[in-house]
Coordinates of C-alpha atoms and ligand atoms in Angstrom, one line a residue:
X1 CA -0.4 60.1 49.6
X2 CA 0.1 61.9 53.0
X3 CA 0.5 59.6 56.0
X4 CA -2.6 58.1 57.6
X5 CA -3.1 56.0 60.7
X6 CA -3.7 52.2 59.9
X7 CA -6.8 51.2 58.1
X8 CA -9.6 49.8 60.3
X9 CA -7.4 50.1 63.3
X10 CA -8.3 51.8 66.6
X11 CA -6.2 55.0 67.0
X12 CA -5.0 56.3 70.4
X13 CA -5.8 59.9 71.0
X14 CA -5.7 62.0 74.2
X15 CA -8.6 64.1 75.6
X16 CA -9.2 66.2 78.7
X17 CA -11.9 64.2 80.4
X18 CA -13.8 67.2 81.8
X19 CA -12.2 70.5 81.7
X20 CA -8.7 72.2 81.6
X21 CA -9.0 73.4 85.1
X22 CA -10.7 70.5 86.9
X23 CA -9.0 67.7 85.0
X24 CA -5.8 69.2 83.4
X25 CA -4.3 65.7 82.7
X26 CA -5.2 64.3 79.3
X27 CA -6.4 60.6 79.3
X28 CA -6.0 58.1 76.5
X29 CA -9.0 57.1 74.4
X30 CA -9.4 55.0 71.4
X31 CA -11.3 56.0 68.2
X32 CA -11.9 54.3 64.9
X33 CA -9.3 54.7 62.2
X34 CA -8.0 55.5 59.7
X35 CA -7.3 59.2 60.4
X36 CA -5.6 61.6 58.1
X37 CA -4.1 64.8 59.0
X38 CA -6.7 67.3 60.4
X39 CA -7.6 65.0 61.8
X40 CA -10.1 63.6 59.1
X41 CA -12.0 60.4 59.7
X42 CA -14.8 58.9 57.5
X43 CA -17.6 60.6 59.5
X44 CA -16.0 63.7 61.0
X45 CA -13.3 66.2 59.8
X46 CA -11.6 69.0 61.7
X47 CA -11.1 72.2 59.9
X48 CA -9.4 74.7 62.0
X49 CA -10.5 77.9 60.4
X50 CA -10.8 81.2 62.3
X51 CA -13.4 83.3 60.6
X52 CA -12.7 86.5 62.6
X53 CA -9.1 86.5 61.5
X54 CA -9.5 84.5 58.3
X55 CA -6.7 82.1 59.1
X56 CA -6.4 78.4 59.0
X57 CA -4.3 76.9 61.7
X58 CA -1.8 74.2 61.3
X59 CA -3.4 70.8 61.4
X60 CA -2.4 67.8 63.5
X61 CA -0.8 65.2 61.4
X62 CA 0.0 61.5 61.9
X63 CA 3.6 60.4 62.0
X64 CA 4.8 58.3 59.1
X65 CA 4.5 55.2 61.1
X66 CA 0.9 55.9 62.1
X67 CA -0.4 57.5 65.3
X68 CA -0.3 61.2 66.2
X69 CA 2.4 62.9 68.2
X70 CA 1.5 63.9 71.8
X71 CA 1.0 67.6 71.5
X72 CA 1.1 70.0 74.5
X73 CA -2.4 70.8 75.8
X74 CA -1.9 74.5 74.8
X75 CA -1.1 73.5 71.2
X76 CA -4.0 74.1 68.9
X77 CA -3.3 70.6 67.4
X78 CA -4.1 69.1 70.7
X79 CA -7.4 71.1 70.7
X80 CA -8.1 69.6 67.3
X81 CA -7.6 66.1 68.3
X82 CA -9.5 66.6 71.6
X83 CA -12.6 67.9 69.7
X84 CA -12.4 65.1 67.2
X85 CA -11.9 62.4 69.8
X86 CA -14.8 63.4 72.0
X87 CA -17.2 63.7 69.1
X88 CA -16.0 60.5 67.4
X89 CA -16.5 58.5 70.5
X90 CA -20.1 59.9 71.0
X91 CA -20.9 58.9 67.4
X92 CA -19.3 55.5 67.6
X93 CA -21.2 54.7 70.7
X94 CA -24.6 55.5 68.9
X95 CA -23.6 53.6 65.8
X96 CA -22.8 50.6 68.0
X97 CA -26.1 50.7 69.9
X98 CA -28.2 51.4 66.7
X99 CA -26.3 48.7 64.7
X100 CA -25.8 50.9 61.7
X101 CA -23.8 53.8 60.5
X102 CA -25.3 57.3 61.0
X103 CA -26.2 59.4 58.0
X104 CA -26.0 63.0 58.9
X105 CA -29.0 65.3 58.9
X106 CA -27.5 67.5 56.3
X107 CA -26.5 66.7 52.7
X108 CA -22.9 65.6 53.4
X109 CA -20.8 62.7 54.5
X110 CA -18.7 64.4 57.1
X111 CA -19.5 66.6 60.1
X112 CA -17.0 69.4 60.3
X113 CA -15.6 70.4 63.6
X114 CA -14.3 74.0 63.8
X115 CA -12.3 74.2 66.9
X116 CA -11.3 77.9 67.0
X117 CA -14.2 79.5 65.1
X118 CA -13.7 82.9 66.6
X119 CA -14.3 85.1 69.7
X120 CA -17.7 84.4 71.4
X121 CA -18.8 82.8 74.6
X122 CA -20.6 80.1 72.7
X123 CA -20.5 76.8 70.7
X124 CA -23.2 75.3 68.5
X125 CA -24.2 72.7 65.9
X126 CA -25.2 74.2 62.6
X127 CA -26.8 71.8 60.1
X128 CA -26.7 74.7 57.5
X129 CA -22.8 74.7 57.6
X130 CA -22.6 70.9 58.4
X131 CA -20.5 71.8 61.4
X132 CA -19.9 72.1 65.2
X133 CA -18.5 75.5 65.9
X134 CA -16.4 76.1 69.0
X135 CA -15.6 79.6 70.0
X136 CA -13.0 81.0 72.4
X137 CA -13.4 83.8 74.9
X138 CA -11.5 85.6 77.6
X139 CA -11.8 84.4 81.2
X140 CA -9.8 86.6 83.3
X141 CA -6.6 87.2 81.4
X142 CA -6.5 83.9 79.6
X143 CA -8.4 82.5 76.7
X144 CA -11.0 79.8 77.3
X145 CA -11.4 77.4 74.4
X146 CA -14.8 75.7 74.5
X147 CA -13.4 72.9 72.3
X148 CA -11.5 71.8 75.5
X149 CA -14.6 71.4 77.5
X150 CA -15.7 67.8 77.3
X151 CA -19.3 68.6 78.1
X152 CA -19.6 71.2 75.5
X153 CA -18.1 69.1 72.8
X154 CA -20.3 66.1 73.7
X155 CA -23.4 68.2 74.0
X156 CA -23.0 69.8 70.5
X157 CA -22.3 66.3 69.1
X158 CA -25.6 65.2 70.7
X159 CA -27.4 67.7 68.6
X160 CA -25.7 66.5 65.4
X161 CA -26.6 62.9 66.3
X162 CA -30.3 63.7 66.9
X163 CA -30.4 65.7 63.7
X164 CA -29.0 62.7 61.9
X165 CA -31.6 60.4 63.2
X166 CA -34.6 62.7 62.9
X167 CA -33.8 65.8 60.8
X168 CA -37.3 67.0 61.1
X169 CA -36.7 67.9 64.7
X170 CA -34.7 70.9 63.4
X171 CA -37.9 72.4 62.1
X172 CA -40.2 71.8 65.0
X173 CA -43.8 73.0 65.5
X174 CA -43.8 71.9 69.0
X175 CA -41.7 73.7 71.8
X176 CA -40.7 70.5 73.4
X177 CA -39.0 69.2 70.2
X178 CA -36.2 71.9 70.7
X179 CA -36.2 71.1 74.4
X180 CA -35.6 67.4 73.3
X181 CA -32.7 68.5 71.3
X182 CA -31.1 70.2 74.4
X183 CA -32.0 67.2 76.5
X184 CA -30.2 64.8 74.1
X185 CA -27.2 67.0 74.0
X186 CA -27.0 67.2 77.9
X187 CA -27.5 63.3 78.2
X188 CA -24.8 62.8 75.6
X189 CA -22.5 65.0 77.8
X190 CA -23.4 63.2 81.0
X191 CA -22.8 59.7 79.5
X192 CA -19.6 60.9 77.7
X193 CA -18.3 62.2 81.1
X194 CA -19.1 58.9 82.8
X195 CA -17.3 57.0 80.2
X196 CA -14.0 58.1 81.7
X197 CA -12.7 56.0 84.5
X198 CA -11.1 59.0 86.1
X199 CA -14.5 60.7 86.3
X200 CA -16.3 57.7 87.6
X201 CA -13.8 57.3 90.3
X202 CA -14.3 60.9 91.5
X203 CA -18.1 60.6 91.8
X204 CA -18.8 56.9 92.5
X205 CA -20.5 56.4 95.8
X206 CA -21.7 60.0 95.9
X207 CA -24.4 59.3 93.3
X208 CA -27.3 60.3 95.7
X209 CA -25.7 63.5 96.6
X210 CA -25.5 66.7 94.5
X211 CA -21.7 66.4 94.1
X212 CA -21.9 63.9 91.1
X213 CA -22.9 66.6 88.7
X214 CA -21.3 69.4 90.5
X215 CA -18.2 67.7 89.4
X216 CA -19.4 66.7 86.0
X217 CA -20.8 70.1 85.3
X218 CA -17.5 71.9 86.1
X219 CA -16.8 72.7 82.4
X220 CA -20.1 74.2 81.8
X221 CA -19.9 76.3 85.0
X222 CA -16.5 77.6 84.2
X223 CA -16.9 78.3 80.5
X224 CA -19.9 80.5 80.4
X225 CA -19.9 82.6 83.5
X226 CA -23.5 81.7 84.0
X227 CA -24.0 79.9 80.8
X228 CA -23.8 76.1 80.3
X229 CA -25.1 75.4 83.8
X230 CA -27.6 72.9 82.6
X231 CA -25.9 69.8 83.9
X232 CA -25.5 71.1 87.3
X233 CA -29.1 71.9 87.4
X234 CA -29.9 68.3 86.6
X235 CA -29.3 67.4 90.2
X236 CA -31.4 70.0 91.9
X237 CA -33.9 70.7 89.3
X238 CA -37.5 71.2 90.8
X239 CA -40.6 71.1 88.8
X240 CA -40.9 74.8 89.1
X241 CA -37.9 75.1 86.8
X242 CA -40.0 73.8 83.8
X243 CA -43.5 74.7 84.8
X244 CA -45.2 77.2 82.5
X245 CA -42.1 77.8 80.5
X246 CA -41.2 77.5 76.8
X247 CA -37.5 78.1 77.1
X248 CA -35.9 75.0 75.6
X249 CA -33.2 74.5 78.3
X250 CA -35.6 74.8 81.2
X251 CA -38.1 72.7 79.6
X252 CA -35.5 70.0 78.9
X253 CA -34.9 69.6 82.6
X254 CA -38.1 67.7 82.9
X255 CA -36.6 64.8 81.0
X256 CA -32.9 65.1 81.9
X257 CA -33.4 65.4 85.7
X258 CA -35.7 62.4 85.5
X259 CA -33.1 60.4 83.6
X260 CA -30.5 61.6 86.2
X261 CA -32.6 60.5 89.0
X262 CA -33.2 57.1 87.3
X263 CA -29.4 56.8 87.1
X264 CA -29.1 57.5 90.8
X265 CA -31.8 55.0 91.8
X266 CA -30.6 52.3 89.6
X267 CA -27.0 52.8 91.0
X268 CA -28.4 52.5 94.5
X269 CA -30.4 49.5 93.6
X270 CA -27.3 47.7 92.1
X271 CA -25.3 48.4 95.2
X272 CA -28.0 46.8 97.4
X273 CA -27.6 43.8 95.3
X274 CA -23.9 43.8 96.5
X275 CA -21.9 45.7 93.9
X276 CA -19.2 48.2 94.8
X277 CA -19.8 51.8 94.3
X278 CA -17.7 52.1 91.2
X279 CA -19.1 48.9 89.6
X280 CA -22.7 49.9 90.4
X281 CA -22.1 53.4 88.7
X282 CA -20.6 51.8 85.6
X283 CA -23.4 49.4 85.3
X284 CA -26.2 51.8 85.9
X285 CA -24.6 54.2 83.4
X286 CA -24.5 51.4 80.9
X287 CA -28.1 50.5 81.4
X288 CA -29.5 54.0 81.2
X289 CA -27.3 55.1 78.3
X290 CA -28.4 52.1 76.4
X291 CA -32.1 53.0 76.8
X292 CA -31.5 56.6 75.9
X293 CA -29.5 55.8 72.8
X294 CA -31.7 53.0 71.6
X295 CA -34.6 55.3 72.1
X296 CA -33.6 57.1 68.9
X297 CA -35.0 54.2 66.9
X298 CA -38.5 54.5 68.4
X299 CA -39.2 58.3 68.0
X300 CA -41.8 59.7 65.7
X301 CA -40.7 61.4 62.6
X302 CA -41.6 65.0 63.6
X303 CA -42.5 67.3 66.5
X304 CA -41.5 64.8 69.2
X305 CA -42.2 65.5 72.9
X306 CA -40.3 64.8 75.9
X307 CA -42.9 62.2 76.9
X308 CA -42.4 60.5 73.5
X309 CA -38.7 60.2 74.2
X310 CA -39.2 58.8 77.8
X311 CA -41.7 56.3 76.2
X312 CA -39.2 55.4 73.5
X313 CA -36.6 54.6 76.2
X314 CA -38.9 52.0 77.7
X315 CA -39.9 50.6 74.5
X316 CA -36.1 50.2 73.6
X317 CA -35.5 48.4 76.8
X318 CA -38.6 46.2 76.4
X319 CA -37.3 45.2 72.9
X320 CA -34.0 44.3 74.2
X321 CA -34.9 42.8 77.6
X322 CA -38.5 41.6 77.3
X323 CA -38.7 40.0 80.7
X324 CA -36.7 42.7 82.7
X325 CA -35.3 39.8 84.7
X326 CA -33.1 42.1 86.8
X327 CA -35.8 44.6 87.5
X328 CA -33.8 47.6 86.0
X329 CA -36.6 48.7 83.8
X330 CA -39.0 48.7 86.7
X331 CA -36.7 51.2 88.6
X332 CA -36.5 53.5 85.6
X333 CA -40.2 53.2 84.8
X334 CA -41.0 54.2 88.4
X335 CA -39.1 57.4 88.0
X336 CA -40.6 58.4 84.7
X337 CA -44.1 57.5 86.0
X338 CA -43.5 59.7 89.0
X339 CA -42.5 62.6 86.7
X340 CA -45.6 62.2 84.7
X341 CA -43.6 61.3 81.5
X342 CA -45.1 57.9 81.0
X343 CA -48.4 56.6 82.0
X344 CA -48.6 53.7 84.5
X345 CA -48.6 50.3 82.8
X346 CA -46.5 51.6 79.8
X347 CA -45.5 50.0 77.4
X348 CA -48.3 47.7 76.6
X349 CA -47.1 44.7 74.5
X350 CA -47.5 45.3 70.7
X351 CA -50.3 43.2 69.2
X352 CA -47.9 40.8 67.6
X353 CA -50.2 40.2 64.7
X354 CA -48.7 39.7 61.3
X355 CA -49.1 42.3 58.6
X356 CA -50.2 41.8 55.0
X357 CA -48.1 41.4 51.9
X358 CA -44.5 41.0 53.2
X359 CA -42.3 41.5 50.2
X360 CA -39.8 38.7 49.1
X361 CA -36.9 41.1 50.1
X362 CA -38.1 41.1 53.7
X363 CA -36.4 42.2 56.0
X364 CA -33.9 43.9 53.6
X365 CA -36.4 46.3 52.1
X366 CA -35.7 49.0 49.5
X367 CA -37.5 52.3 49.9
X368 CA -39.9 51.2 47.2
X369 CA -40.7 47.8 48.8
X370 CA -41.2 49.5 52.1
X371 CA -43.7 51.9 50.5
X372 CA -45.7 49.1 48.8
X373 CA -45.7 47.1 52.1
X374 CA -47.0 50.2 54.0
X375 CA -49.5 51.0 51.4
X376 CA -51.0 47.4 51.6
X377 CA -51.4 47.9 55.3
X378 CA -52.5 51.5 55.4
X379 CA -55.4 50.9 57.7
X380 CA -52.7 50.3 60.5
X381 CA -50.8 53.5 59.9
X382 CA -51.3 57.0 61.4
X383 CA -53.0 58.5 58.3
X384 CA -56.4 59.3 59.7
X385 CA -58.5 61.1 58.6
X386 CA -58.5 60.2 55.0
X387 CA -56.6 57.0 55.7
X388 CA -57.9 55.3 52.5
X389 CA -56.5 57.9 50.1
X390 CA -53.8 60.0 51.9
X391 CA -50.5 60.1 50.1
X392 CA -47.3 59.5 52.2
X393 CA -43.6 58.9 51.6
X394 CA -41.2 56.5 53.3
X395 CA -38.5 58.8 54.7
X396 CA -36.2 56.1 56.0
X397 CA -35.6 52.4 56.1
X398 CA -33.2 51.5 58.8
X399 CA -31.8 48.1 59.2
X400 CA -30.2 47.2 62.5
X401 CA -27.4 44.7 62.4
X402 CA -26.0 42.8 65.4
X403 CA -22.3 43.7 66.1
X404 CA -21.1 40.1 65.8
X405 CA -23.1 39.2 62.6
X406 CA -23.0 42.0 60.2
X407 CA -24.9 40.0 57.6
X408 CA -27.9 39.3 59.9
X409 CA -30.8 41.8 60.7
X410 CA -31.9 42.4 64.2
X411 CA -34.6 44.9 63.5
X412 CA -36.1 46.9 60.6
X413 CA -37.4 50.4 61.3
X414 CA -39.5 52.2 58.6
X415 CA -40.2 56.0 59.0
X416 CA -43.1 57.3 57.0
X417 CA -44.5 60.8 56.8
X418 CA -46.9 63.2 55.0
X419 CA -47.4 67.0 54.9
X420 CA -50.6 68.8 56.1
X421 CA -50.8 72.5 55.2
X422 CA -52.5 74.5 58.0
X423 CA -53.9 78.0 57.2
X424 CA -53.2 80.7 59.8
X425 CA -55.1 83.8 60.7
X426 CA -54.9 86.8 63.0
X427 CA -52.1 86.7 65.6
X428 CA -50.9 83.4 64.4
X429 CA -50.4 84.6 60.9
X430 CA -48.6 87.7 62.3
X431 CA -46.3 85.6 64.4
X432 CA -45.4 83.4 61.5
X433 CA -45.2 86.2 59.0
X434 CA -47.0 84.0 56.6
X435 CA -50.4 82.4 56.0
X436 CA -49.4 78.8 55.8
X437 CA -47.5 76.4 57.7
X438 CA -46.8 72.6 57.2
X439 CA -47.2 70.1 59.9
X440 CA -45.8 66.6 59.3
X441 CA -47.8 63.5 60.2
X442 CA -46.6 59.9 60.1
X443 CA -45.0 57.3 62.2
X444 CA -42.1 55.0 63.0
X445 CA -42.6 51.3 62.7
X446 CA -40.2 48.8 64.2
X447 CA -40.4 45.2 63.2
X448 CA -38.4 42.1 64.3
X449 CA -36.8 40.0 61.5
X450 CA -39.8 37.8 61.3
X451 CA -42.2 40.7 60.5
X452 CA -43.8 41.0 64.0
X453 CA -44.4 44.7 64.9
X454 CA -42.4 45.7 67.9
X455 CA -43.5 49.3 68.1
X456 CA -45.4 52.0 66.3
X457 CA -44.7 55.6 67.3
X458 CA -47.6 57.3 65.8
X459 CA -47.8 61.0 65.0
X460 CA -51.0 61.8 63.1
X461 CA -51.9 65.4 62.5
X462 CA -54.8 65.7 64.8
X463 CA -57.1 68.6 65.6
X464 CA -55.4 68.8 68.9
X465 CA -51.9 69.1 67.3
X466 CA -53.2 71.9 65.1
X467 CA -54.7 73.7 68.0
X468 CA -51.4 73.3 70.0
X469 CA -49.4 74.6 67.2
X470 CA -51.7 77.6 66.9
X471 CA -51.3 78.3 70.6
X472 CA -47.5 78.0 70.3
X473 CA -47.5 80.6 67.6
X474 CA -49.7 83.0 69.7
X475 CA -47.5 82.4 72.7
X476 CA -44.4 83.0 70.8
X477 CA -45.4 86.2 69.1
X478 CA -43.1 89.0 70.2
X479 CA -40.8 87.1 72.4
X480 CA -39.9 83.5 71.2
X481 CA -39.4 83.9 67.4
X482 CA -37.1 86.0 65.3
X483 CA -38.1 86.5 61.8
X484 CA -35.2 85.9 59.4
X485 CA -34.7 85.9 55.6
X486 CA -33.9 82.5 54.4
X487 CA -30.9 83.7 52.5
X488 CA -29.1 85.6 55.4
X489 CA -25.7 84.3 56.5
X490 CA -26.1 81.8 59.3
X491 CA -23.7 83.5 61.7
X492 CA -25.3 86.8 61.3
X493 CA -28.7 85.4 62.0
X494 CA -27.5 83.9 65.2
X495 CA -25.8 87.1 66.3
X496 CA -28.9 88.9 65.7
X497 CA -31.4 86.5 67.0
X498 CA -31.1 85.3 70.6
X499 CA -34.4 83.8 70.6
X500 CA -35.0 80.0 70.7
X501 CA -36.6 79.8 67.2
X502 CA -36.1 81.4 63.9
X503 CA -39.0 82.0 61.5
X504 CA -38.3 81.8 57.9
X505 CA -41.0 82.7 55.5
X506 CA -41.0 82.6 51.8
X507 CA -43.9 82.6 49.3
X508 CA -46.5 83.0 52.1
X509 CA -45.3 79.8 53.9
X510 CA -43.4 79.9 57.1
X511 CA -40.9 77.3 58.6
X512 CA -39.7 77.4 62.1
X513 CA -36.1 76.4 62.9
X514 CA -34.5 75.7 66.2
X515 CA -32.0 78.3 66.9
X516 CA -29.5 76.1 68.7
X517 CA -26.9 78.8 68.8
X518 CA -29.1 80.8 71.1
X519 CA -30.4 78.0 73.2
X520 CA -27.3 75.9 73.8
X521 CA -24.9 78.0 75.5
X522 CA -26.9 80.7 77.2
X523 CA -23.7 82.4 77.5
X524 CA -22.5 85.5 79.4
X525 CA -23.8 88.8 78.1
X526 CA -27.1 87.5 76.8
X527 CA -29.8 88.8 79.0
X528 CA -32.2 85.8 79.6
X529 CA -35.6 86.9 79.1
X530 CA -38.2 84.6 80.8
X531 CA -40.0 82.8 78.1
X532 CA -43.4 82.1 79.6
X533 CA -46.3 80.1 78.3
X534 CA -49.4 82.3 78.5
X535 CA -52.2 81.1 80.7
Ligands
ZN1 ZN1 -27.6 72.7 72.9

């Protein structure tokens, strides 16, 4: 057996807290062990393969006594550990908040990190290859490695996390679902940056001014020569940035800039209560981050919108803090209402009525028990029309466990869904390159351990949804979609397709896929065409 770090122990690793230029000194972080050479952990593995050159670089290895050597920042083995640690911390945070381990959105147990994938001013999550791919490019005379940019690594990990929780979002029929993917990536980057004391110290007390994120966004700014600017734009984003557009990053600003504003307002509020600037920032970040991460449990199974995410944030907080004694939710709600993301008076309390036919296994249901339970209560599900007879499947049964009582159950989430085939004609059929698409209906139900409904994120296939999807196809024709063969190599597809969505059609049926490689790092050299919603 090759050496590994201690079992179940936390392992010290070093990361650049922002960017090699702005924060050249590594800081120490802790991640869950054990780690083997690579590094390889239980959820994430680094494989340092350069495809352009067809070489595998030497991997970081733990010493015989456990723990990794401190490599020089220029050493590729430092890059490997840097990428691993940033991704692992983001994943561990989500697992802690959701009270369960993540299962990836692809058929595999480990997310592979490829730190030096080749020469390109880009980085992306690719579910097809189970990986986060980080590329390098020349900036001036020196190489810039995107795996060293904290924001970029955290952003890409955010995509993998959202895909793990709601894999259908990778095949959206709503433009905002891809925008939500970008938004979640940016929020992951923002919270990850603010997890470092050295970053908080730099920006605390300047929350209300634009310099918070002009600091935080440095990595984005520097790396893409015009790309990766999304975090900076959080601060000064104006509604005109997302009005009438379908471009996922621009669209995502509607949500991310609101969350940022909520962070600023909450920080100011905490300071008025008498906290110091640093403590206020730390607490505001914890509160907002908790809402955003726990929101993942309350999202519908497919085609989520930015509004639905904003609502899920407030639901998450209402479940955790029903009384809002400190008034923090009120501050956040105010911002989300002002931005038109949630209606006034949201959320209304769930009806609290008991359902029928709780199985004896409650609340530790098997998939089969969950199905029988929902089937016995089908009039309460989002199955209309045809609620009496419509077939559906239970996609997921998620049990949330408290951190201090792993045998207990805090909450039970059941995700159910069903397909509805929609026939296309004319320009829509032309845009899709097929006559049929499949919309997913269903919902996400959250119950407390006693069986009381906490929330139902309903997503029926309504006539309105079908009309919106048709309009999306007509808008996208010619500028938003790239048709690809399902069998083509992933990398080739991305190189060829700089559009936000890829359309795969086979046997007369089309599937849309978010082209994260094109929307994530809108990097240098890509002419950005405005993507406009038609009037
Ligand atoms: Zn992205």
